[in-house]
GROMACS .gro file of C-alpha atoms in nm:
model
  126
    1UNK     CA    1   9.551   8.982  10.761
    2UNK     CA    2   9.516   8.620  10.839
    3UNK     CA    3   9.460   8.532  11.210
    4UNK     CA    4   9.444   8.199  11.369
    5UNK     CA    5   9.366   8.172  11.735
    6UNK     CA    6   9.373   7.849  11.936
    7UNK     CA    7   9.202   7.793  12.259
    8UNK     CA    8   9.095   7.510  12.486
    9UNK     CA    9   9.434   7.399  12.630
   10UNK     CA   10   9.493   7.332  12.989
   11UNK     CA   11   9.590   7.073  13.243
   12UNK     CA   12   9.436   6.733  13.249
   13UNK     CA   13   9.500   6.396  13.416
   14UNK     CA   14   9.644   6.106  13.219
   15UNK     CA   15   9.339   5.925  13.052
   16UNK     CA   16   9.135   6.237  13.028
   17UNK     CA   17   9.006   6.426  12.749
   18UNK     CA   18   9.034   6.792  12.603
   19UNK     CA   19   8.899   6.955  12.277
   20UNK     CA   20   9.111   7.231  12.126
   21UNK     CA   21   8.967   7.482  11.884
   22UNK     CA   22   9.111   7.704  11.629
   23UNK     CA   23   8.934   8.021  11.504
   24UNK     CA   24   9.021   8.150  11.156
   25UNK     CA   25   8.970   8.506  11.022
   26UNK     CA   26   9.085   8.732  10.739
   27UNK     CA   27   8.990   8.525  10.442
   28UNK     CA   28   8.750   8.255  10.330
   29UNK     CA   29   8.814   7.962  10.572
   30UNK     CA   30   8.642   7.691  10.351
   31UNK     CA   31   8.902   7.739  10.081
   32UNK     CA   32   9.197   7.602  10.290
   33UNK     CA   33   9.344   7.272  10.419
   34UNK     CA   34   9.401   7.295  10.793
   35UNK     CA   35   9.620   7.104  11.036
   36UNK     CA   36   9.739   7.069  11.390
   37UNK     CA   37  10.106   7.040  11.489
   38UNK     CA   38  10.259   7.015  11.850
   39UNK     CA   39  10.599   7.076  11.996
   40UNK     CA   40  10.720   6.981  12.334
   41UNK     CA   41  11.026   7.124  12.507
   42UNK     CA   42  11.354   7.021  12.353
   43UNK     CA   43  11.175   6.820  12.082
   44UNK     CA   44  11.101   6.882  11.712
   45UNK     CA   45  10.768   6.993  11.592
   46UNK     CA   46  10.534   6.687  11.533
   47UNK     CA   47  10.243   6.649  11.305
   48UNK     CA   48   9.911   6.577  11.484
   49UNK     CA   49   9.624   6.589  11.244
   50UNK     CA   50   9.504   6.755  10.913
   51UNK     CA   51   9.168   6.797  10.739
   52UNK     CA   52   9.116   6.890  10.380
   53UNK     CA   53   8.938   7.232  10.274
   54UNK     CA   54   8.617   7.057  10.204
   55UNK     CA   55   8.629   6.843  10.518
   56UNK     CA   56   8.620   6.505  10.315
   57UNK     CA   57   8.964   6.381  10.402
   58UNK     CA   58   9.165   6.361  10.718
   59UNK     CA   59   9.496   6.212  10.826
   60UNK     CA   60   9.585   6.151  11.192
   61UNK     CA   61   9.950   6.116  11.307
   62UNK     CA   62  10.064   5.766  11.399
   63UNK     CA   63  10.145   5.878  11.762
   64UNK     CA   64   9.793   5.985  11.824
   65UNK     CA   65   9.602   5.761  11.603
   66UNK     CA   66   9.288   5.612  11.778
   67UNK     CA   67   9.301   5.875  12.041
   68UNK     CA   68   9.273   6.214  11.850
   69UNK     CA   69   9.024   6.320  11.589
   70UNK     CA   70   9.002   6.646  11.365
   71UNK     CA   71   8.690   6.825  11.245
   72UNK     CA   72   8.595   7.146  11.098
   73UNK     CA   73   8.294   7.380  11.086
   74UNK     CA   74   8.308   7.606  10.794
   75UNK     CA   75   8.006   7.787  10.911
   76UNK     CA   76   8.189   7.912  11.212
   77UNK     CA   77   8.542   7.929  11.057
   78UNK     CA   78   8.667   7.663  11.320
   79UNK     CA   79   8.874   7.355  11.322
   80UNK     CA   80   8.871   7.135  11.610
   81UNK     CA   81   9.110   6.864  11.770
   82UNK     CA   82   8.942   6.613  12.004
   83UNK     CA   83   9.193   6.449  12.230
   84UNK     CA   84   9.095   6.133  12.417
   85UNK     CA   85   9.288   5.901  12.647
   86UNK     CA   86   9.554   6.160  12.688
   87UNK     CA   87   9.916   6.048  12.799
   88UNK     CA   88  10.195   6.254  12.966
   89UNK     CA   89  10.377   6.228  12.638
   90UNK     CA   90  10.108   6.433  12.474
   91UNK     CA   91  10.219   6.727  12.672
   92UNK     CA   92  10.321   7.011  12.419
   93UNK     CA   93  10.214   7.344  12.281
   94UNK     CA   94   9.954   7.272  12.001
   95UNK     CA   95   9.952   7.495  11.693
   96UNK     CA   96   9.684   7.534  11.436
   97UNK     CA   97   9.805   7.589  11.081
   98UNK     CA   98   9.649   7.692  10.752
   99UNK     CA   99   9.766   7.651  10.400
  100UNK     CA  100   9.869   7.972  10.223
  101UNK     CA  101   9.729   7.881   9.893
  102UNK     CA  102   9.356   7.811   9.823
  103UNK     CA  103   9.185   7.464   9.760
  104UNK     CA  104   9.514   7.265   9.746
  105UNK     CA  105   9.546   6.904   9.691
  106UNK     CA  106   9.528   6.741  10.038
  107UNK     CA  107   9.869   6.627  10.156
  108UNK     CA  108   9.771   6.545  10.506
  109UNK     CA  109   9.996   6.794  10.670
  110UNK     CA  110  10.284   6.754  10.446
  111UNK     CA  111  10.252   7.101  10.272
  112UNK     CA  112  10.530   7.337  10.335
  113UNK     CA  113  10.368   7.683  10.319
  114UNK     CA  114  10.137   7.768  10.609
  115UNK     CA  115  10.010   8.035  10.835
  116UNK     CA  116  10.049   7.967  11.202
  117UNK     CA  117   9.842   8.046  11.517
  118UNK     CA  118  10.007   8.127  11.838
  119UNK     CA  119   9.972   7.795  12.019
  120UNK     CA  120   9.801   7.668  12.321
  121UNK     CA  121   9.945   7.470  12.607
  122UNK     CA  122   9.835   7.111  12.681
  123UNK     CA  123   9.976   6.952  12.990
  124UNK     CA  124   9.887   6.590  13.089
  125UNK     CA  125  10.014   6.518  13.445
  126UNK     CA  126   9.862   6.330  13.745
   0.00000   0.00000   0.00000
């Protein structure tokens, strides 16, 4: 079965940095578009970043543009989210997502059918 496991969350001060990782198993990782989403208490799920299956194209959400970046390492079956200049409003549970279908045209996180990880908590507070 497909497994997505996030790690790297924690408590950081405003202005600090954090790097999240998502490890995928169960099928050929390099065939799938990947994305990060987040959800804060009482708020809707929000798109954060996405990367195409071949790593050639990325899209970053407007609220984190210029501060966050996404990358993947197909040799390790991982996708990372680098978060810099963190703000209190970045506090949320961050989820890794993988397209269900192989080698789909890149929609920048707008695809509808995904597998999801369990999430990792990021808290930004002084």
